[in-house]
Coordinates of C-alpha atoms and ligand atoms in Angstrom, one line a residue:
M7 CA 1.4 -17.2 43.0
H8 CA 4.0 -14.8 44.2
A9 CA 3.8 -12.6 47.4
P10 CA 2.5 -9.2 46.2
L11 CA 5.2 -6.5 45.8
I12 CA 3.7 -3.4 47.4
L13 CA 5.5 -0.2 46.4
A14 CA 4.9 3.5 46.8
A15 CA 6.1 6.5 44.8
S16 CA 6.6 9.9 46.4
R17 CA 7.7 13.3 45.1
P18 CA 11.4 13.1 44.5
A19 CA 13.8 15.4 46.5
T20 CA 15.5 16.5 43.2
P21 CA 14.6 16.7 39.6
L22 CA 15.0 13.6 37.4
A23 CA 18.3 14.0 35.5
G24 CA 20.5 11.7 33.4
T25 CA 21.1 9.6 30.3
I26 CA 19.6 6.1 30.2
R27 CA 18.6 3.3 28.0
V28 CA 15.4 1.3 28.3
P29 CA 15.1 -2.5 27.7
G30 CA 14.5 -3.9 24.2
D31 CA 11.2 -3.6 22.4
K32 CA 8.8 -6.3 23.6
S33 CA 7.0 -6.8 20.2
I34 CA 10.3 -7.1 18.3
S35 CA 11.8 -9.4 20.9
H36 CA 8.9 -11.9 20.7
R37 CA 9.1 -11.9 16.9
A38 CA 12.9 -12.2 16.7
L39 CA 12.7 -15.5 18.8
M40 CA 9.8 -16.8 16.8
F41 CA 11.1 -16.0 13.3
G42 CA 14.6 -17.2 14.3
A43 CA 13.0 -20.5 15.4
L44 CA 11.3 -20.8 11.9
A45 CA 14.4 -19.9 9.9
V46 CA 17.2 -22.2 8.7
G47 CA 20.5 -21.4 10.4
E48 CA 21.6 -19.4 13.4
T49 CA 20.0 -16.1 14.2
R50 CA 21.9 -13.8 16.6
I51 CA 19.9 -11.2 18.5
S52 CA 21.2 -8.3 20.5
G53 CA 19.2 -6.1 22.8
L54 CA 16.6 -8.7 23.4
L55 CA 14.1 -7.8 26.2
E56 CA 14.6 -10.3 29.0
G57 CA 11.3 -9.6 30.6
E58 CA 9.0 -12.5 31.7
D59 CA 6.8 -12.2 28.6
V60 CA 9.6 -12.7 26.2
L61 CA 11.2 -15.5 28.3
R62 CA 7.9 -17.3 28.0
T63 CA 8.2 -17.2 24.2
A64 CA 11.8 -18.4 24.5
A65 CA 10.8 -21.4 26.6
A66 CA 7.9 -22.2 24.3
M67 CA 10.1 -22.1 21.2
R68 CA 12.6 -24.4 23.0
A69 CA 9.7 -26.8 23.8
L70 CA 8.9 -26.8 20.1
G71 CA 12.4 -27.9 19.2
A72 CA 14.4 -24.7 18.5
E73 CA 17.6 -24.1 20.2
M74 CA 17.9 -20.8 22.2
V75 CA 21.1 -19.9 23.9
Q76 CA 21.8 -16.8 26.0
D77 CA 25.4 -15.6 25.5
G78 CA 25.2 -12.4 27.6
P79 CA 22.7 -9.7 28.7
G80 CA 20.3 -9.3 25.7
A81 CA 22.5 -11.4 23.4
W82 CA 20.9 -14.6 22.2
R83 CA 21.5 -17.2 19.5
V84 CA 18.6 -19.1 18.0
A85 CA 19.1 -22.3 15.9
G86 CA 16.0 -22.5 13.8
R87 CA 14.2 -25.6 12.4
G88 CA 12.9 -24.0 9.2
V89 CA 9.3 -23.2 8.2
G90 CA 7.1 -26.1 9.3
G91 CA 9.9 -27.8 11.1
L92 CA 8.8 -27.4 14.7
V93 CA 8.0 -30.6 16.8
E94 CA 5.2 -31.5 19.1
P95 CA 5.8 -30.2 22.6
A96 CA 5.9 -32.7 25.5
D97 CA 3.9 -30.5 27.9
V98 CA 1.5 -27.6 28.1
L99 CA 3.0 -24.3 26.9
D100 CA 2.5 -21.7 29.6
M101 CA 2.6 -18.2 28.2
G102 CA 2.4 -16.4 31.6
N103 CA 1.0 -12.9 31.3
S104 CA 1.7 -12.4 27.6
G105 CA -1.1 -12.0 25.0
T106 CA 1.4 -11.4 22.2
A107 CA 3.2 -14.7 23.0
A108 CA -0.1 -16.6 23.2
R109 CA -1.7 -15.2 20.1
L110 CA 1.3 -15.3 17.8
L111 CA 2.2 -18.8 18.9
T112 CA -1.3 -20.0 18.2
G113 CA -0.8 -18.8 14.6
I114 CA 2.4 -20.9 14.4
L115 CA 0.8 -24.0 16.0
A116 CA -2.2 -23.8 13.7
S117 CA -0.1 -24.8 10.7
H118 CA 2.1 -27.5 12.3
P119 CA 0.6 -31.0 12.2
F120 CA 0.6 -31.9 15.9
F121 CA -1.3 -31.4 19.2
S122 CA -0.5 -28.7 21.8
V123 CA -2.1 -26.9 24.7
L124 CA -1.6 -23.3 25.6
T125 CA -2.3 -21.7 29.0
G126 CA -1.3 -18.6 31.0
D127 CA -1.8 -16.8 34.3
A128 CA -5.2 -15.6 35.5
S129 CA -5.0 -12.4 33.5
L130 CA -4.1 -14.1 30.2
R131 CA -6.7 -16.9 30.8
S132 CA -9.4 -14.2 30.9
R133 CA -8.5 -12.7 27.5
P134 CA -10.2 -13.4 24.2
M135 CA -8.5 -15.9 21.9
Q136 CA -11.4 -16.3 19.4
R137 CA -10.1 -13.3 17.5
V138 CA -7.2 -15.6 16.4
T139 CA -8.8 -19.0 16.5
D140 CA -11.8 -18.1 14.4
P141 CA -9.8 -17.0 11.4
L142 CA -7.0 -19.6 11.9
A143 CA -9.6 -22.4 11.7
A144 CA -9.8 -21.7 8.0
C145 CA -6.3 -23.2 7.5
G146 CA -7.6 -26.5 8.7
A147 CA -6.6 -26.3 12.4
R148 CA -9.0 -27.4 15.2
F149 CA -9.3 -25.6 18.5
S150 CA -11.0 -26.3 21.8
A151 CA -11.0 -23.8 24.6
R152 CA -12.9 -22.8 27.7
A153 CA -16.2 -20.8 27.4
G154 CA -15.7 -17.6 25.5
G155 CA -12.7 -19.0 23.7
R156 CA -10.5 -18.5 26.8
L157 CA -7.3 -20.4 27.6
P158 CA -6.4 -23.2 28.2
L159 CA -6.6 -23.8 24.5
A160 CA -6.0 -27.1 22.8
V161 CA -4.7 -26.9 19.2
E162 CA -4.8 -29.7 16.6
G163 CA -2.6 -28.2 13.9
A164 CA -3.5 -28.7 10.2
H165 CA -1.8 -31.5 8.3
D166 CA -2.1 -29.7 5.0
P167 CA -2.6 -26.1 5.9
L168 CA -4.5 -23.8 3.5
P169 CA -3.5 -20.2 3.0
L170 CA -5.7 -17.6 4.7
E171 CA -7.7 -14.7 3.4
Y172 CA -9.1 -12.5 6.1
R173 CA -10.3 -9.0 6.9
V174 CA -9.3 -8.3 10.6
P175 CA -12.3 -6.6 12.1
M176 CA -10.4 -4.9 15.0
P177 CA -7.1 -3.0 14.9
S178 CA -4.8 -5.7 16.2
A179 CA -1.2 -6.4 15.2
Q180 CA -1.4 -9.6 17.2
V181 CA -4.2 -11.0 15.0
K182 CA -2.5 -9.9 11.8
S183 CA 0.8 -11.4 13.0
A184 CA -0.8 -14.8 14.1
L185 CA -2.3 -15.1 10.6
L186 CA 1.0 -14.3 8.8
L187 CA 2.8 -16.8 11.0
C188 CA 0.2 -19.5 10.1
G189 CA 0.5 -18.6 6.4
L190 CA 4.2 -19.2 6.5
N191 CA 3.6 -22.9 6.4
A192 CA 0.7 -22.9 3.9
P193 CA 1.2 -23.0 0.1
G194 CA 0.1 -20.0 -2.0
L195 CA -0.8 -16.5 -0.9
T196 CA -2.0 -15.5 2.5
R197 CA -3.9 -12.2 2.2
I198 CA -4.8 -10.1 5.2
E199 CA -6.7 -6.9 5.2
E200 CA -6.5 -4.5 8.2
I201 CA -9.0 -1.6 8.5
E202 CA -6.4 0.6 10.3
A203 CA -2.7 0.2 10.1
T204 CA -1.1 -1.4 13.2
R205 CA 2.5 -2.0 14.1
D206 CA 4.3 -3.6 11.2
H207 CA 7.2 -5.4 13.0
S208 CA 6.1 -8.8 11.6
E209 CA 6.0 -7.6 8.0
N210 CA 9.4 -5.9 8.5
M211 CA 11.0 -9.0 10.1
L212 CA 9.5 -11.4 7.6
R213 CA 11.2 -9.5 4.8
H214 CA 14.4 -9.3 6.9
F215 CA 14.4 -13.1 7.1
G216 CA 13.8 -13.4 3.3
A217 CA 10.0 -13.9 2.9
K218 CA 8.1 -12.1 0.2
V219 CA 5.6 -9.7 1.8
T220 CA 3.8 -6.9 -0.1
V221 CA 1.8 -4.1 1.6
E222 CA -0.8 -2.0 -0.3
A223 CA -2.0 1.1 1.5
D224 CA -5.6 2.2 0.9
G225 CA -6.0 5.3 3.2
A226 CA -5.7 4.0 6.7
A227 CA -6.3 0.4 5.6
R228 CA -3.6 -2.0 4.5
I229 CA -3.7 -5.2 2.4
I230 CA -0.8 -7.5 3.3
T231 CA 0.1 -10.4 1.1
L232 CA 2.6 -13.2 2.1
V233 CA 4.0 -15.8 -0.3
G234 CA 3.7 -19.1 1.6
Q235 CA 6.4 -21.6 2.3
P236 CA 9.4 -19.3 1.9
D237 CA 12.9 -20.4 2.7
L238 CA 13.3 -18.3 5.8
R239 CA 17.1 -17.7 6.3
A240 CA 18.6 -16.8 9.7
A241 CA 19.2 -13.1 10.0
D242 CA 20.7 -11.1 12.8
V243 CA 18.3 -8.8 14.7
V244 CA 19.2 -5.6 16.7
V245 CA 16.3 -4.9 19.0
P246 CA 15.8 -1.2 19.7
G247 CA 14.7 0.2 23.1
D248 CA 11.0 -0.1 23.6
P249 CA 9.1 3.2 23.0
S250 CA 6.3 1.8 25.2
S251 CA 8.7 1.5 28.1
A252 CA 10.4 4.9 27.3
A253 CA 6.9 6.4 27.6
F254 CA 6.9 6.1 31.4
L255 CA 10.2 7.9 31.8
V256 CA 9.3 10.6 29.3
V257 CA 6.1 11.4 31.2
A258 CA 7.9 11.3 34.6
A259 CA 10.4 13.8 33.2
L260 CA 7.6 16.1 31.9
L261 CA 5.8 16.0 35.3
V262 CA 8.6 16.5 37.8
P263 CA 9.8 20.1 38.0
G264 CA 13.2 20.8 36.7
S265 CA 13.8 17.4 35.1
L266 CA 15.8 16.7 32.0
V267 CA 16.2 13.1 30.9
R268 CA 17.8 11.6 27.8
I269 CA 16.8 8.1 26.6
E270 CA 19.1 6.6 24.0
G271 CA 18.4 4.2 21.3
V272 CA 14.5 4.2 21.4
G273 CA 12.6 2.5 18.5
L274 CA 10.7 5.2 16.6
N275 CA 8.6 3.2 14.1
T276 CA 5.8 5.6 13.1
L277 CA 3.2 3.0 13.9
R278 CA 4.3 3.1 17.6
C279 CA 4.9 6.8 18.1
G280 CA 1.4 8.3 18.6
L281 CA 2.1 9.1 22.3
F282 CA 5.2 11.2 21.5
A283 CA 3.2 13.2 18.8
T284 CA 0.4 13.7 21.3
L285 CA 2.6 14.9 24.1
R286 CA 4.3 17.4 21.7
E287 CA 0.8 18.7 20.8
M288 CA 0.2 19.2 24.5
G289 CA 3.2 21.4 24.7
A290 CA 5.8 18.9 25.9
A291 CA 9.5 19.8 25.5
L292 CA 10.3 16.4 23.8
S293 CA 12.8 16.1 21.1
V294 CA 14.4 13.4 19.0
E295 CA 18.2 13.4 18.4
N296 CA 20.5 11.2 16.3
E297 CA 17.7 9.7 14.2
R298 CA 19.1 6.6 12.4
V299 CA 18.0 3.2 11.1
E300 CA 19.2 0.1 13.1
G301 CA 18.2 -3.4 12.1
G302 CA 15.6 -2.1 9.7
E303 CA 13.8 0.0 12.3
P304 CA 14.0 3.8 12.9
V305 CA 15.8 4.6 16.2
G306 CA 16.7 7.9 18.0
D307 CA 17.5 9.4 21.3
L308 CA 14.5 11.0 23.2
V309 CA 15.2 14.2 25.2
A310 CA 12.3 15.2 27.6
A311 CA 12.3 18.2 29.9
H312 CA 9.7 19.3 32.5
S313 CA 6.9 21.1 30.7
A314 CA 3.6 22.8 31.3
L315 CA 1.0 20.7 29.4
R316 CA -2.3 21.7 27.9
A317 CA -5.2 19.4 27.1
V318 CA -5.8 18.0 23.6
E319 CA -8.3 15.8 21.9
V320 CA -6.7 12.5 20.8
P321 CA -8.5 11.2 17.7
W322 CA -9.6 7.5 17.5
E323 CA -7.5 7.0 14.4
R324 CA -4.4 7.5 16.4
A325 CA -5.2 4.7 18.9
P326 CA -3.4 1.8 17.1
S327 CA -0.1 3.8 17.2
M328 CA -0.3 4.3 20.9
I329 CA -2.6 1.6 22.2
D330 CA -0.3 0.6 25.1
E331 CA 0.3 4.3 26.1
Y332 CA -3.2 5.5 27.2
P333 CA -2.7 4.8 30.9
I334 CA 0.4 7.0 31.0
L335 CA -1.1 9.6 28.7
A336 CA -4.1 9.8 31.1
V337 CA -1.6 10.5 34.0
A338 CA 0.0 13.3 32.0
A339 CA -3.5 14.6 31.1
A340 CA -4.4 14.9 34.8
F341 CA -1.7 17.6 35.1
A342 CA -2.6 19.4 31.9
E343 CA -4.6 22.6 31.6
G344 CA -8.0 21.8 30.3
T345 CA -10.0 18.6 29.4
T346 CA -8.3 15.8 27.4
R347 CA -10.6 13.5 25.5
M348 CA -9.1 10.2 24.3
R349 CA -11.4 8.7 21.7
G350 CA -12.0 5.1 20.5
L351 CA -10.4 3.0 23.3
K352 CA -12.5 -0.1 23.0
E353 CA -9.5 -2.4 22.6
L354 CA -8.2 -1.2 26.0
R355 CA -10.9 -3.4 27.6
V356 CA -9.1 -6.6 26.5
K357 CA -5.6 -5.9 27.5
E358 CA -3.8 -7.4 30.5
S359 CA -6.6 -5.9 32.5
D360 CA -9.7 -3.9 31.5
R361 CA -7.3 -1.0 31.1
L362 CA -10.0 1.6 30.3
T363 CA -11.6 1.0 33.7
A364 CA -8.3 0.4 35.5
T365 CA -6.9 3.7 34.2
A366 CA -10.0 5.7 35.2
A367 CA -9.9 4.0 38.6
L368 CA -6.2 4.7 39.2
L369 CA -6.7 8.4 38.6
S370 CA -10.0 8.9 40.4
A371 CA -8.7 7.0 43.5
N372 CA -6.0 9.6 43.6
G373 CA -8.3 12.7 43.3
A374 CA -8.2 13.3 39.5
R375 CA -11.5 14.0 37.7
V376 CA -12.0 11.4 35.1
N377 CA -14.8 9.6 33.4
I378 CA -15.6 7.1 30.6
Q379 CA -18.1 7.9 28.0
G380 CA -18.7 5.0 25.6
D381 CA -15.2 4.1 24.4
D382 CA -13.8 7.5 25.2
L383 CA -11.7 8.5 28.3
I384 CA -12.1 12.0 29.5
V385 CA -9.6 13.6 32.0
E386 CA -10.3 17.0 33.5
G387 CA -6.9 18.5 34.0
G388 CA -7.9 21.6 36.0
H389 CA -8.0 19.6 39.3
K390 CA -4.5 18.2 40.0
P391 CA -4.7 14.8 41.7
A392 CA -3.6 14.7 45.4
G393 CA -2.4 11.1 45.5
G394 CA -2.7 9.1 48.7
A395 CA -4.4 5.9 47.4
T396 CA -3.3 2.4 46.8
V397 CA -3.9 1.5 43.2
Q398 CA -5.3 -2.0 42.2
T399 CA -3.1 -3.1 39.3
H400 CA -5.1 -6.2 38.2
M401 CA -1.9 -8.0 37.1
D402 CA -1.2 -5.2 34.6
H403 CA 2.3 -3.9 34.3
R404 CA 1.3 -0.7 32.6
I405 CA -1.2 0.2 35.3
A406 CA 1.5 -0.4 37.9
M407 CA 4.1 1.8 36.1
S408 CA 1.5 4.6 35.4
A409 CA 0.5 4.7 39.1
L410 CA 4.0 5.0 40.2
V411 CA 4.8 7.8 37.8
L412 CA 1.6 9.5 39.1
G413 CA 3.0 9.3 42.6
L414 CA 6.2 11.2 41.6
A415 CA 4.0 14.3 40.9
T416 CA 1.2 14.2 43.6
P417 CA 1.5 15.8 47.0
A418 CA 0.8 12.5 48.8
P419 CA 2.4 9.2 47.7
V420 CA 0.7 6.7 45.5
A421 CA 1.0 3.0 46.2
V422 CA 0.4 -0.1 44.1
D423 CA -1.0 -3.4 45.3
D424 CA 1.5 -5.4 43.3
A425 CA 4.4 -4.1 41.3
A426 CA 5.8 -7.6 40.4
F427 CA 4.1 -7.6 37.0
I428 CA 6.4 -4.7 35.8
D429 CA 9.0 -7.4 35.1
T430 CA 6.9 -8.8 32.3
S431 CA 7.9 -5.8 30.1
F432 CA 10.3 -3.6 32.0
P433 CA 12.7 -5.3 34.3
G434 CA 14.7 -2.7 36.2
F435 CA 12.0 0.0 35.9
V436 CA 12.1 1.0 39.6
S437 CA 15.9 1.1 39.9
L438 CA 16.2 3.0 36.6
L439 CA 13.8 5.6 37.8
N440 CA 15.2 5.9 41.3
G441 CA 18.7 6.3 39.7
L442 CA 17.6 9.5 38.0
V443 CA 17.1 11.2 41.4
A444 CA 20.1 12.5 43.5
G445 CA 18.3 12.2 46.8
P446 CA 16.5 9.3 48.5
A447 CA 14.8 6.7 46.2
P448 CA 11.3 8.1 45.5
I449 CA 9.9 4.5 44.7
A450 CA 10.3 2.1 47.6
A451 CA 8.3 -0.2 49.9
P452 CA 5.9 1.9 51.9
Ligands
S3P2 C1 1.3 -6.1 20.2 C2 0.1 -5.6 19.8 C3 -0.8 -4.9 20.6 C4 -0.2 -4.4 21.9 C5 0.7 -5.4 22.6 C6 1.8 -5.9 21.6 C7 2.2 -6.9 19.3 O1 -1.9 -5.8 20.9 O2 -1.2 -3.9 22.8 O3 1.3 -4.9 23.7 O4 3.4 -7.1 19.6 O5 1.7 -7.3 18.2 P1 -3.2 -5.9 20.0 O6 -2.8 -6.6 18.7 O7 -4.2 -6.8 20.8 O8 -3.7 -4.6 19.7

C-alpha cells in the first residue's frame, strides 16, 4: 500500500492555453506488448504508454519468456516466442489495477499447456473474471478462483486447445480480445459474435501481425472469425495518443473560460470517439485537424475551446464507444444548460470502481444535482456545482481525474482522497494540466 496522494484542484488564474500531447493509448499499448510476445521476430513499438497498467503487462509477458527492452521513452523492443511458445511463469502474475491486462492475459494462458496464477490489487480482485473464464473453459482450460470468480485465479492451460465459438452477452472488448488471443493457439476457426460493436484494436493488430481475421457486420452486431495457429510475424507498432486521456483535457478546456487547447496525435478510431461526438452535440467548440492514418489507426489533432454547453440525451447504443468517458462527460453535463440523460450504463458498475455510483457521488458531494435511474445517469445542469468536497476515488484513475477537472470549474476547490492511481493510465496528468496555466498551479496538495 502506498501513502495516499491527496490533491486539490482550484479555479486557475488564467485560461488553459497551449499545444500538448497525451500519453499513448492504453488499449493499444497492452495489445502491442502481447501480440509482440506471440509473434516471431522483433517488434518495435513507439509511443507506448508507460503507465502502471501497461508496465504490468510488460512484466507478465517477460515472466512468460518474451524479451522486452525499453530503448527510450515510449520506445520498446519485444522479442516474441511465436504463437503457443510462452513458458510457465515461475511466480504469481500480479496485474495491479488493470482489468485489460488480467482479462486478455487469461485468454493467452488458457491455450498454453502450463499452470499459472493471476492476482491484482484490491480493485482488480473485486472485479468479475467469469465473463472470460466461462467461455474460455470451452477450449479445455481449467480455472479455479475465489467466490464469484474473483482473482486470485489459477489457470491450467489446455494441452490441445479447441477453437471457440461464442456470443459475448455484454458489450466488452476485453472478453472479445481474450477469446481471440486464446483462439490464436487453437487449430481451426474461432468465431465470436458481439451484440454491439466494441473497440476493434485486437482485430486490427492481429491483421497487422499477419493473422487472418474477418469481420461481418450485421447492424450493430459483429461476427469475428480468426483462423487459428497463424504464423504471427513481428510488426512495428506506432501507438497513438489515448483519446480516453485526451478527454479530460478537452473537457477542462471546454469548462474554463477563455481556454484554447490543442492536443496533437490523438487516436480517433470511431469505436472510441463517442464522447467527442456527444460534446459536439452539446455545442462544444471541438474540432479535428490533420486527420491521418498512423500504424493502421486514424489519428488527428483535437482543438478544444471554452464553450457554453447544452444538455443532450446520450443513447445506450453509444455506450461502447465511450464507455470510459462517462465520468468526465457527467462533469461537463453539470455545467450544461438542461438535463442530460446518459442511458444504458450497466457496464460502468464493473470498472475499476462501481463507476456509476462513484460518478454520481463525486458530483453530488460537490453540489451538482444527479441521480441514477436503473442503468441511466441523469445530471441536471441548471444547478452549477459549488465544489468544496473531498471525492472518494475508490482506486479509480478516471474518477480521480474527473474530480480534479471539476475543481477547475467550481467556485470552491475539489479534493481527491488519492490521486496516485492516475499513474495507471495517465502518468504526468497533473503537470500537463498545470502547464497549461500561466499562473500558480491549479492542482496541488491542499
Ligand atoms: C478495454 C475495454 C473496455 C474499457 C477498458 C479497456 C480494452 O473494457 O473499459 O478501459 O482495452 O479492451 P470492457 O471490455 O470491460 O468494456
